[in-house]
Short mmCIF file of C-alpha atoms and ligand atoms in Angstrom, two decimals:
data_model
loop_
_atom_site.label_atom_id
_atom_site.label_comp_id
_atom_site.label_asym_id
_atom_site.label_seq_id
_atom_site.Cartn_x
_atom_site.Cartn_y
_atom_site.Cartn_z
CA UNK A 1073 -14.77 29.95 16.62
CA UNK A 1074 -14.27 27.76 19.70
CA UNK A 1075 -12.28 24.42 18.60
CA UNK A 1076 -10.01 23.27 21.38
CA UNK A 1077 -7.60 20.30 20.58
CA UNK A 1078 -5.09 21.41 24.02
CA UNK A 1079 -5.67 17.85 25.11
CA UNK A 1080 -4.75 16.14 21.83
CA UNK A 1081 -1.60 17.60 21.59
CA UNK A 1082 -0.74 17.70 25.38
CA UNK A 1083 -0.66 13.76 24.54
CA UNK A 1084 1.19 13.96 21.33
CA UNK A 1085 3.85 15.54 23.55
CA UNK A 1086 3.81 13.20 26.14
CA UNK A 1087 3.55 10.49 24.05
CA UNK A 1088 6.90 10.91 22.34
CA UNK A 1089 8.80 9.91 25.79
CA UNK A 1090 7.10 6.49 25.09
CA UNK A 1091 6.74 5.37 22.20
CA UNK A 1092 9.51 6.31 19.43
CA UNK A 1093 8.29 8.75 17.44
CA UNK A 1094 5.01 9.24 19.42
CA UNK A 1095 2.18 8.21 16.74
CA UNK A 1096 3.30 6.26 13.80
CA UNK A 1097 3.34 7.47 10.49
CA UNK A 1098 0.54 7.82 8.49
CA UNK A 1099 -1.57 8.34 11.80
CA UNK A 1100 0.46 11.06 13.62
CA UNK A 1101 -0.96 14.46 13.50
CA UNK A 1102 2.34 15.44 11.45
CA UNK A 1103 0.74 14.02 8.41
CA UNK A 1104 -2.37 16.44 9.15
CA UNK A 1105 -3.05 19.70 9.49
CA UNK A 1106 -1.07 20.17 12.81
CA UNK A 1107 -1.98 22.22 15.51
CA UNK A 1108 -5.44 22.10 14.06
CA UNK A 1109 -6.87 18.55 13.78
CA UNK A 1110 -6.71 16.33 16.33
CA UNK A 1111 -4.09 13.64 17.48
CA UNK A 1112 -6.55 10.54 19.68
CA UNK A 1113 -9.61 10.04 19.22
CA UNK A 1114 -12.36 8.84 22.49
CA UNK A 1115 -15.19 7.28 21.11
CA UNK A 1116 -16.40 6.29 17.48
CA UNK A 1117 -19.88 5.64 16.28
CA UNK A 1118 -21.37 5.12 12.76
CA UNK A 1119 -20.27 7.76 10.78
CA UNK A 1120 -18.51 9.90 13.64
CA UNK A 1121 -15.68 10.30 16.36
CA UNK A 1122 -15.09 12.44 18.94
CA UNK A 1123 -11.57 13.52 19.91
CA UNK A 1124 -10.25 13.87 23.39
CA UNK A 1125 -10.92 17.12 23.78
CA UNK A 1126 -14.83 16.21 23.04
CA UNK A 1127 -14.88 17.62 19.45
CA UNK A 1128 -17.51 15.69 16.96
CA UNK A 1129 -16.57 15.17 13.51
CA UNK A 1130 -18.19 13.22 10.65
CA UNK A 1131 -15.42 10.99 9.66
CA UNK A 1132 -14.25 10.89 5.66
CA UNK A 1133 -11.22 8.65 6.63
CA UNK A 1134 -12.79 5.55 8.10
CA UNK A 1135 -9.96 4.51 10.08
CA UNK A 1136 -7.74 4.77 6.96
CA UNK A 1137 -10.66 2.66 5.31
CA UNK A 1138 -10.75 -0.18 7.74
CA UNK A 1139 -14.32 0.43 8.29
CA UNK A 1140 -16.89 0.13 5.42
CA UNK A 1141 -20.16 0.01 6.89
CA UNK A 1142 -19.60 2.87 10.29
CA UNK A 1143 -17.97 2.38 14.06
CA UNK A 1144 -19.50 -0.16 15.58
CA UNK A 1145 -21.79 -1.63 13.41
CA UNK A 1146 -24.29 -3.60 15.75
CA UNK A 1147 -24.61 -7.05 13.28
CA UNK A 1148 -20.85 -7.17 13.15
CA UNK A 1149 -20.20 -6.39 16.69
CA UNK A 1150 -22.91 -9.03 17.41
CA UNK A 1151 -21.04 -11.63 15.58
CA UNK A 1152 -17.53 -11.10 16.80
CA UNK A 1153 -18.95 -11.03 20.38
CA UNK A 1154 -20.39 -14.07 20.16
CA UNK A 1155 -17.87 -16.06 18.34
CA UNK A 1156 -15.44 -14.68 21.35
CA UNK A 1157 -17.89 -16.32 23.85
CA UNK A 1158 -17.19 -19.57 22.16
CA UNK A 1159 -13.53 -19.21 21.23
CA UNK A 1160 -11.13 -16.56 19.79
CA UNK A 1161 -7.22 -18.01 20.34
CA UNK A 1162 -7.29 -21.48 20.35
CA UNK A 1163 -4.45 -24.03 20.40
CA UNK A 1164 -6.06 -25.64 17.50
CA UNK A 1165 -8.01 -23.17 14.79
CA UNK A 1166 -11.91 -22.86 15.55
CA UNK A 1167 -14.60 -24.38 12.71
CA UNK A 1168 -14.97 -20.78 11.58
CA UNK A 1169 -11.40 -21.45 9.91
CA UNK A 1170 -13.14 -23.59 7.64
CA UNK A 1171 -16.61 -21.99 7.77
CA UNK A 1172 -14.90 -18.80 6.69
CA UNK A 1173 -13.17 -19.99 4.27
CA UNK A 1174 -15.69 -21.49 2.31
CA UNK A 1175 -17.80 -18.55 2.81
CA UNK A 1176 -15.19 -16.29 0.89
CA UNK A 1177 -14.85 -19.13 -1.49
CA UNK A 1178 -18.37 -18.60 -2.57
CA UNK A 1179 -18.36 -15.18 -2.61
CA UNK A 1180 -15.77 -14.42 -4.35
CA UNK A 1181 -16.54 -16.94 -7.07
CA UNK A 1182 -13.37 -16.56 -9.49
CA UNK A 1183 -11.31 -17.79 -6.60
CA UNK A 1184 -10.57 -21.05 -4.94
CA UNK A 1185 -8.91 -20.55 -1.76
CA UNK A 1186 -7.61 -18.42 0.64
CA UNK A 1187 -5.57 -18.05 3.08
CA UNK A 1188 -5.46 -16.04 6.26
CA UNK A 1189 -3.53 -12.99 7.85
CA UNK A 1190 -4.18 -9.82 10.13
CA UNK A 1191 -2.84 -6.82 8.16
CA UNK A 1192 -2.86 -6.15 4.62
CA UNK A 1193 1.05 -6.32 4.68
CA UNK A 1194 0.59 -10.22 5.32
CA UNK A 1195 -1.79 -10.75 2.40
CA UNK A 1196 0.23 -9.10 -0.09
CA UNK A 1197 3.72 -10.75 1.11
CA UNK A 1198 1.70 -14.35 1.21
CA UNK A 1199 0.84 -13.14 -2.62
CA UNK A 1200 4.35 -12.33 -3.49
CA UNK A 1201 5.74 -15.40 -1.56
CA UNK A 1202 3.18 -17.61 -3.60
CA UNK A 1203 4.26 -16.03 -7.00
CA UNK A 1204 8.02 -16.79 -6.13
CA UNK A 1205 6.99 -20.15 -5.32
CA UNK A 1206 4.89 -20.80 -8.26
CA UNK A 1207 7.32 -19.38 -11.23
CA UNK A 1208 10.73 -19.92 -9.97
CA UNK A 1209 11.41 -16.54 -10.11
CA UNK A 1210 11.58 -13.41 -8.04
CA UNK A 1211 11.11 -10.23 -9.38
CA UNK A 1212 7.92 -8.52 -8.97
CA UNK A 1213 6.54 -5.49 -10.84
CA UNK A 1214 4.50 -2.78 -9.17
CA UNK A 1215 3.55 0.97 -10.14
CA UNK A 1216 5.60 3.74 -9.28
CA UNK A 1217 4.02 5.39 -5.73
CA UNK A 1218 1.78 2.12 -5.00
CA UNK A 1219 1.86 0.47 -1.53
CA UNK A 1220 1.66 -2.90 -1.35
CA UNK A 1221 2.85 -2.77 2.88
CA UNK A 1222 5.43 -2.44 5.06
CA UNK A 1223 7.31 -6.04 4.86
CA UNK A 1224 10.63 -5.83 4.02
CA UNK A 1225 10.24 -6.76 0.03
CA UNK A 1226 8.28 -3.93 -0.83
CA UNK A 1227 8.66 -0.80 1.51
CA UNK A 1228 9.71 2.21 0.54
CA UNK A 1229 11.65 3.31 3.66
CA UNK A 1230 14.95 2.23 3.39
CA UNK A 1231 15.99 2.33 7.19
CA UNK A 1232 16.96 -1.13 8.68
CA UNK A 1233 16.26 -3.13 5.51
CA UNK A 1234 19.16 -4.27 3.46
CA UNK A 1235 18.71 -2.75 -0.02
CA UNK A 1236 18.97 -6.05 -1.77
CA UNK A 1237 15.97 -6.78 0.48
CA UNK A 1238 14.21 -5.12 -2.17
CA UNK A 1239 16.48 -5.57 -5.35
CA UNK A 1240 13.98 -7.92 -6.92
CA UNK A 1241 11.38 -4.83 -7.07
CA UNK A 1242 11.05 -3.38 -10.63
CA UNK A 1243 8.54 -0.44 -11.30
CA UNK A 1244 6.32 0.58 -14.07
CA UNK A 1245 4.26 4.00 -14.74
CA UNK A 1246 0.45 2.59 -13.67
CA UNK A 1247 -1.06 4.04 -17.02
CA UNK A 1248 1.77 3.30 -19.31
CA UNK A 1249 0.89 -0.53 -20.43
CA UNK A 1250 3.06 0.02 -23.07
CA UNK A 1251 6.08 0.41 -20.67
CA UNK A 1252 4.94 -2.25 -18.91
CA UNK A 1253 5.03 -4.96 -21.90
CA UNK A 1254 8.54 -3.61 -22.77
CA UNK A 1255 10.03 -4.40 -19.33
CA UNK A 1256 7.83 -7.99 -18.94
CA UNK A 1257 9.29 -8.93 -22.30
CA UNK A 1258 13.29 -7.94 -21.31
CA UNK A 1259 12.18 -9.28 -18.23
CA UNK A 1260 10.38 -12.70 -18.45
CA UNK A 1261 12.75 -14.67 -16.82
CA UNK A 1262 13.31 -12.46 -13.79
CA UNK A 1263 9.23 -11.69 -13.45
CA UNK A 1264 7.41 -13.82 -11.31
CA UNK A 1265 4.71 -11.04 -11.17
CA UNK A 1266 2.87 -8.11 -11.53
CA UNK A 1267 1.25 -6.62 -8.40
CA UNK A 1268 -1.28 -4.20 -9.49
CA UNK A 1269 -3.41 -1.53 -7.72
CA UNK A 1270 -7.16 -2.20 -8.70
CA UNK A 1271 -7.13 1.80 -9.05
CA UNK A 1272 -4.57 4.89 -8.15
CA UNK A 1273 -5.11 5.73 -4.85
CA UNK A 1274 -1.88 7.92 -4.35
CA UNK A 1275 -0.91 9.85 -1.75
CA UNK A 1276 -0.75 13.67 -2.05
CA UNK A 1277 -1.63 13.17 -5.84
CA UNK A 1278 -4.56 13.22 -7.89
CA UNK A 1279 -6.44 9.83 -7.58
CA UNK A 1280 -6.67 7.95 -11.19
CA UNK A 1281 -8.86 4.97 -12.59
CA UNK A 1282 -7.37 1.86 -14.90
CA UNK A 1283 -8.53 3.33 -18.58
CA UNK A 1284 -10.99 0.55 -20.17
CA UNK A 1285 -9.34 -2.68 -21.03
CA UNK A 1286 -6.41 -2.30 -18.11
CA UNK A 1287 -6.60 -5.59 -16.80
CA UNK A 1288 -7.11 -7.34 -19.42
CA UNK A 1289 -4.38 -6.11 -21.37
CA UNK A 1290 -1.96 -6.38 -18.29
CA UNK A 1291 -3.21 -10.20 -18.30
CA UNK A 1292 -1.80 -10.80 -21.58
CA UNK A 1293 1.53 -9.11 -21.10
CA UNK A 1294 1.88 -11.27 -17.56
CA UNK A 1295 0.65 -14.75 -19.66
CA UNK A 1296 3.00 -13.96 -22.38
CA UNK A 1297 5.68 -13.34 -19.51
CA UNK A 1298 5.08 -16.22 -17.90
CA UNK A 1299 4.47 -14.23 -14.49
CA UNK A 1300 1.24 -14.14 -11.84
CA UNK A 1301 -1.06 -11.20 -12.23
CA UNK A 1302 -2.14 -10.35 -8.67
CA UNK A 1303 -3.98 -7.56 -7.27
CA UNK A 1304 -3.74 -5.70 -4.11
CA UNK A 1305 -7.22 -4.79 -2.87
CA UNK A 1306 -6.36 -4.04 0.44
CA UNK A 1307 -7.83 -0.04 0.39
CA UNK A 1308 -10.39 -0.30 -2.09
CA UNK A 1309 -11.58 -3.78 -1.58
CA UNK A 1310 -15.68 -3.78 -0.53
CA UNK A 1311 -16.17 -0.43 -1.42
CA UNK A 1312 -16.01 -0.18 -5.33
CA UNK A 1313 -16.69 -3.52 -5.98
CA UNK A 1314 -18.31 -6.49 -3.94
CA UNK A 1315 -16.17 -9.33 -5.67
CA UNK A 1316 -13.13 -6.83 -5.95
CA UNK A 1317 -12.37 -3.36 -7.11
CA UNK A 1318 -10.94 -4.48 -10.69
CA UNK A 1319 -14.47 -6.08 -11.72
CA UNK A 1320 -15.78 -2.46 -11.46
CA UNK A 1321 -13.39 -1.99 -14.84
CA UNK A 1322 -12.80 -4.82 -15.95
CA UNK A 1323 -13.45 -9.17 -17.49
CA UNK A 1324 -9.57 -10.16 -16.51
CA UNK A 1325 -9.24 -12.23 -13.41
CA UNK A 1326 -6.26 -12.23 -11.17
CA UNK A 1327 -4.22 -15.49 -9.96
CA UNK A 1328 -3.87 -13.84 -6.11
CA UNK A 1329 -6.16 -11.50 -5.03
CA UNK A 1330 -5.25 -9.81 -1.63
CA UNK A 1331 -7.90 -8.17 0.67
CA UNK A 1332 -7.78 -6.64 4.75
CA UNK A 1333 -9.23 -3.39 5.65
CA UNK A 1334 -13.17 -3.05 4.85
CA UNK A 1335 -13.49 -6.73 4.82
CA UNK A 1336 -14.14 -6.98 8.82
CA UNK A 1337 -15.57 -3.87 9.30
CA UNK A 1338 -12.43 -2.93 11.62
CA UNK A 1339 -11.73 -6.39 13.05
CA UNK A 1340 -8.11 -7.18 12.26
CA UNK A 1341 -8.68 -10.05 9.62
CA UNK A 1342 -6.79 -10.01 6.09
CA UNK A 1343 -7.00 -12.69 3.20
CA UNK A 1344 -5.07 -13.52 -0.11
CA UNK A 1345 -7.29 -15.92 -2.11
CA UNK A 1346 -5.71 -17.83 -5.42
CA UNK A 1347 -6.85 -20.09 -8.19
CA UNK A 1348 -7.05 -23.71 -7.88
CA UNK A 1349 -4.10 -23.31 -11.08
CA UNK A 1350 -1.41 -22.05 -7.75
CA UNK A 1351 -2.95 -24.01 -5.06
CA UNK A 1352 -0.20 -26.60 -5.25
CA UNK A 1353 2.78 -23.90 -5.19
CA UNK A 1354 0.55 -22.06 -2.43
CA UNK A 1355 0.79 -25.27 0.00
CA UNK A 1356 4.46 -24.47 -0.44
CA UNK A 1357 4.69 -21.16 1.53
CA UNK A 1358 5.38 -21.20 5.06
CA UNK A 1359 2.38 -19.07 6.43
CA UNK A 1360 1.92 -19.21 10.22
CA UNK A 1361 1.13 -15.99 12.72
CA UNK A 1362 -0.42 -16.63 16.38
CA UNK A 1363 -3.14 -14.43 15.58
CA UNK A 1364 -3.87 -15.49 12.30
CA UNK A 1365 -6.06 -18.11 13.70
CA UNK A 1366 -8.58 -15.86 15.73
CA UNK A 1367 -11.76 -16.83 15.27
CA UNK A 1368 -13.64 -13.76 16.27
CA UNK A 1369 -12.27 -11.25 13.23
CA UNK A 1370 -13.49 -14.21 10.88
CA UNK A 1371 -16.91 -14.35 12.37
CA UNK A 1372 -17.09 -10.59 12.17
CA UNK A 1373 -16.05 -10.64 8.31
CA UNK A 1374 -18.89 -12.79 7.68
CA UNK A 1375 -21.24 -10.39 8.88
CA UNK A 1376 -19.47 -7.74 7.77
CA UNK A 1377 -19.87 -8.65 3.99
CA UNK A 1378 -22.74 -10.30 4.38
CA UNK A 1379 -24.37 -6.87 5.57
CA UNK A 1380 -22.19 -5.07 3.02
CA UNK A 1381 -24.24 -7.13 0.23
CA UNK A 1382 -27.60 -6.99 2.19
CA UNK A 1383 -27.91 -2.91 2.52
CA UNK A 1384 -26.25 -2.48 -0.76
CA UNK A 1385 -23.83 -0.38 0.98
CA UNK A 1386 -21.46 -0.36 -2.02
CA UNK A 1387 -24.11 1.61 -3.62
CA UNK A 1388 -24.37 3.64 -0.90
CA UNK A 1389 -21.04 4.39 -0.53
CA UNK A 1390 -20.59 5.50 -4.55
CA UNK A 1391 -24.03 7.94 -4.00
CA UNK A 1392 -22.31 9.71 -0.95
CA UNK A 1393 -19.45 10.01 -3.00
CA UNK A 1394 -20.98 11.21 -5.48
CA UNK A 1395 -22.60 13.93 -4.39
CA UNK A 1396 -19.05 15.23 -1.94
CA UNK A 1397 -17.73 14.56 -5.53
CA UNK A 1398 -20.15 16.84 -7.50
CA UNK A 1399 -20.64 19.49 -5.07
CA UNK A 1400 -16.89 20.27 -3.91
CA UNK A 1401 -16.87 20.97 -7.53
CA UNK A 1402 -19.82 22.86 -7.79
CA UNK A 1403 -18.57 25.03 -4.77
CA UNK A 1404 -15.21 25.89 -5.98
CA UNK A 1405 -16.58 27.13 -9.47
CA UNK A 1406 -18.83 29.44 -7.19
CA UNK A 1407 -16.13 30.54 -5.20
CA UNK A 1408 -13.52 30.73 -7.80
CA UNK A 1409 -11.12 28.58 -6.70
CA UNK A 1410 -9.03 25.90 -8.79
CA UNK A 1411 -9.46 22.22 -7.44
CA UNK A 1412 -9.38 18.87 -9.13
CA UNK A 1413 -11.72 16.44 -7.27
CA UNK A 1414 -10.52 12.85 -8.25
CA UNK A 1415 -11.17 9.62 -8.27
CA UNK A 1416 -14.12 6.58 -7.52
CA UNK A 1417 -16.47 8.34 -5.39
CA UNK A 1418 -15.87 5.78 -2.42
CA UNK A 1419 -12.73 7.00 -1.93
CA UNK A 1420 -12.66 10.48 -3.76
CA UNK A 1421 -9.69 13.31 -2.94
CA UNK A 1422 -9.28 16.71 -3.83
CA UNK A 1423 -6.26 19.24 -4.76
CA UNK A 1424 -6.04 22.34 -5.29
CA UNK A 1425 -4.61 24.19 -8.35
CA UNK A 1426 -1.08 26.16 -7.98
CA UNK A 1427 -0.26 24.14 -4.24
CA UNK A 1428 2.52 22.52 -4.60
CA UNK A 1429 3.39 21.94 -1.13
CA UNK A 1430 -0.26 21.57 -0.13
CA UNK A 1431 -0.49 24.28 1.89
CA UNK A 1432 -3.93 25.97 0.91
CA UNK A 1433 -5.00 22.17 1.53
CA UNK A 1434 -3.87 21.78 4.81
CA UNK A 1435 -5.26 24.80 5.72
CA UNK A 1436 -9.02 24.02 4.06
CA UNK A 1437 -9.10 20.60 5.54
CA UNK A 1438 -8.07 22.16 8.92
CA UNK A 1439 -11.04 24.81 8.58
CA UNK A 1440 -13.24 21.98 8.02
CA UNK A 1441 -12.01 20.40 11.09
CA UNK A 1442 -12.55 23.18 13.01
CA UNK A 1443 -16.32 22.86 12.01
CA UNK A 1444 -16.99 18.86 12.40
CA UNK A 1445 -15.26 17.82 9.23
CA UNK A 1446 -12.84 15.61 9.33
CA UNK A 1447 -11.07 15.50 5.35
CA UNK A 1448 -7.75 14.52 5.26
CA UNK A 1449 -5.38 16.85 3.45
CA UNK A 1450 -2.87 14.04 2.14
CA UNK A 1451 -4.43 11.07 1.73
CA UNK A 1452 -7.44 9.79 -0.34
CA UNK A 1453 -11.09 9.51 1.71
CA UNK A 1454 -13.06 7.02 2.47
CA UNK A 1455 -17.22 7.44 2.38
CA UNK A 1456 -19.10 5.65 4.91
CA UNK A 1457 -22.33 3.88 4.23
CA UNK A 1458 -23.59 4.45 7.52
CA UNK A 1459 -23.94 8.20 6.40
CA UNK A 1460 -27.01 10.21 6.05
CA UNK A 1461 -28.20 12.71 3.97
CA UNK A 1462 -28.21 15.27 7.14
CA UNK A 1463 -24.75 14.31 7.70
CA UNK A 1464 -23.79 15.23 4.16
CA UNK A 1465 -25.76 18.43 3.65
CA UNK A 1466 -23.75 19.57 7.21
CA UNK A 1467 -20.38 18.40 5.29
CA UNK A 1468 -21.38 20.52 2.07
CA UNK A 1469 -22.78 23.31 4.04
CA UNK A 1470 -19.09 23.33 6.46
CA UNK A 1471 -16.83 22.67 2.66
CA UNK A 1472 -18.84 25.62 1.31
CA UNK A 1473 -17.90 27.96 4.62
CA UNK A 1474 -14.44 27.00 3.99
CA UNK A 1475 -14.02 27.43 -0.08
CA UNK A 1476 -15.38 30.83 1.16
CA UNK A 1477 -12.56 31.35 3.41
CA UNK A 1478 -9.62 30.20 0.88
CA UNK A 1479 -10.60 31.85 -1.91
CA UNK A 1480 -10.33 35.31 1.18
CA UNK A 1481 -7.54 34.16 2.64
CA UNK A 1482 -5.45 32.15 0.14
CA UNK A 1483 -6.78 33.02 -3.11
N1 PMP B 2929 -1.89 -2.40 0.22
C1 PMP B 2929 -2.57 -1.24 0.12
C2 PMP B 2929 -3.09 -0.82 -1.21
C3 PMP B 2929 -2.76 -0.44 1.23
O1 PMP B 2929 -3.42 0.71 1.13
C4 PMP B 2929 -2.26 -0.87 2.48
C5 PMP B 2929 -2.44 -0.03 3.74
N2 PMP B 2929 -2.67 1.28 3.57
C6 PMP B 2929 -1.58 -2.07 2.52
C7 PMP B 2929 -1.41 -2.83 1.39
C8 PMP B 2929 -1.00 -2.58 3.81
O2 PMP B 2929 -2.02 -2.85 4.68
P1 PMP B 2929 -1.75 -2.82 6.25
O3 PMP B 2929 -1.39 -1.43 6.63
O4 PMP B 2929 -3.04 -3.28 6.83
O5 PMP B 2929 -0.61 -3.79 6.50
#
């Protein structure tokens, strides 16, 4: 079979004499099936790219999930286009600063405000900042293998950041609430918060949901603790969920809520929004980035979710899912081979049994490559909505192809 990535990785070599490392991590073809998928990508549309070398792939990454609704989605184009006719940087911030804002307000009814940033790494350090702020205390609480971002506080490279940087960081086991009231209790007046994941989307690990009752029970440990409960909806934000990933599961609301990614449709745009109960301690933080002001990612999240709601892509998205979900399942029974498909069908991933190193799942997700696939062989998917039934049949009909070929080659 013809697949040709030359150019991809004549650039991956030429890139590393200019810029460190060539791609970053999680984007360099390192973190992929190398040799095998490609390394830059030419053009996107809808539910597809095409690499450098003019490969076509249906796309189950979504630019790492920054796009909800496909590449270049026409009503959100449309609207970013024309708020950059009118203004985009501005000495002073446009209307749509307020506009915006009061359109999230009402969206997202359980919260009150919000305030702006570009990555998701800004939301969630605006969050953490706000907790600090609010308690009097410092240490925050996350799960063992979440991300939260790369700011110094919370990453989990060490190199260049001082480790008490991050001394304030405690961890819990995501399903072990039990644990988790034990260390808020010794804890309570270190804690200024509890940063949870709305669901486990881990790396290289089987994806897991909150088990009924999650939230609400973490809610009365933080109250009892006297700490923020705030949740990091960066990934999964606008694709479980409309009004956030945790009121797929659950009643219990958090103080911060922190969203980027889907939210613009691939406009850089990220938000934290808070309860009226913080506002006062929120005013507090200094918050300030050039681009936080651009008007034109704002105008584009308006469309964005408003078209999100309008062609119930959330629904959408879960259907997709469901059926990659149900018939990678289906497939490997037929074929014999030990997987565990996991987690929300938006953003569903796959393992296979006896791989520890995830060998037999770089090399599936490579064989899918090599026919149009693109399935990531580390990191959870992402379904579009701007997918068709066509477009998954061809996925099922390539995943099928290339069960057939690990359970020959592998099994
Ligand atoms: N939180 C979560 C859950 C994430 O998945 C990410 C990015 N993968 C971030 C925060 C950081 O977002 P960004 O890379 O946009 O700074």
């Amino acid at each position: 079979m013809s697949h040709d990535v030359s150019k991809s990785y004549e650039m991956f070599k030429e890139v590393q004499d200019y810029v460190p490392g060539g791609v970053n991590f999680p984007r360099t073809p390192l973190f992929l099936t190398y040799g095998v998928h490609p390394a830059f990508i030419q053009r996107t549309k809808g539910a597809r790219f095409w690499d450098v070398d003019g490969n076509e792939y249906i796309d189950y990454m979504c630019s790492f999930g920054a796009v909800g609704i496909g590449y270049n989605h026409p009503a959100v184009d449309e609207a970013y286009n024309k708020q950059l006719a009118l203004s985009n940087s501005s000495t002073l911030p446009s209307f749509q600063w307020l506009e915006f804002a009061k359109f999230l307000v009402g969206e997202i009814p359980y919260m009150d405000w919000t305030v702006y940033g570009k990555n998701g790494s800004d939301a969630t350090t605006f969050a953490a900042m706000a907790a600090r702020a609010h308690t009097g205390k410092n240490g925050i609480v996350m799960a063992n293998n979440s991300y939260h971002g790369l700011h110094n506080w919370c990453i989990h490279s060490d190199v260049g950041i001082p480790a008490e940087y991050k001394s304030h960081v405690y961890h819990y086991d995501y399903h072990d609430l039990e644990g988790l009231g034990k260390l808020m209790e010794e804890k309570k007046d270190e804690i200024a918060a509890v940063f949870l994941l709305p669901l486990g989307h881990w790396a290289m690990m089987n994806q897991t949901e909150p088990q009924p009752g999650y939230f609400e029970t973490v809610r009365e440990i933080c109250d009892k603790a006297g700490a923020l409960m705030l949740i990091d909806d960066v990934r999964a934000g606008f694709r479980v969920h409309y009004e956030g990933t945790h009121c797929h599961y659950g009643k219990a609301n958090p103080d911060i809520i922190c969203f980027g990614k889907t939210i613009a449709n691939g406009y850089p745009l990220s938000v934290a929004m808070g309860t009226k109960a913080i506002m006062e301690s929120a005013k507090k933080v200094y918050w300030s980035g050039t681009h936080f002001y651009s008007a034109a990612p704002m105008a584009a999240a308006r469309a964005c979710m408003t078209e999100i709601k309008a062609s119930g892509a959330i629904e959408k998205i879960r259907l997709f899912g469901e059926k990659l979900q149900a018939g990678l399942r289906e497939q490997a029974k037929l074929h014999e081979v030990e997987v565990t498909v996991s987690g929300h069908p938006a953003m569903p991933y796959m393992l296979f049994g006896e791989d520890p190193s995830l060998e037999k799942m770089r090399f599936f997700c490579g064989e899918a490559a090599k026919r149009g696939i693109f399935l990531h062989p580390h990191h959870n998917w992402f379904i579009s909505s701007s997918l068709t039934e066509e477009d998954m049949d061809k996925t099922l009909e390539v995943t099928d192809q290339c069960f057939k070929i690990v359970a020959e080659q592998k099994g």
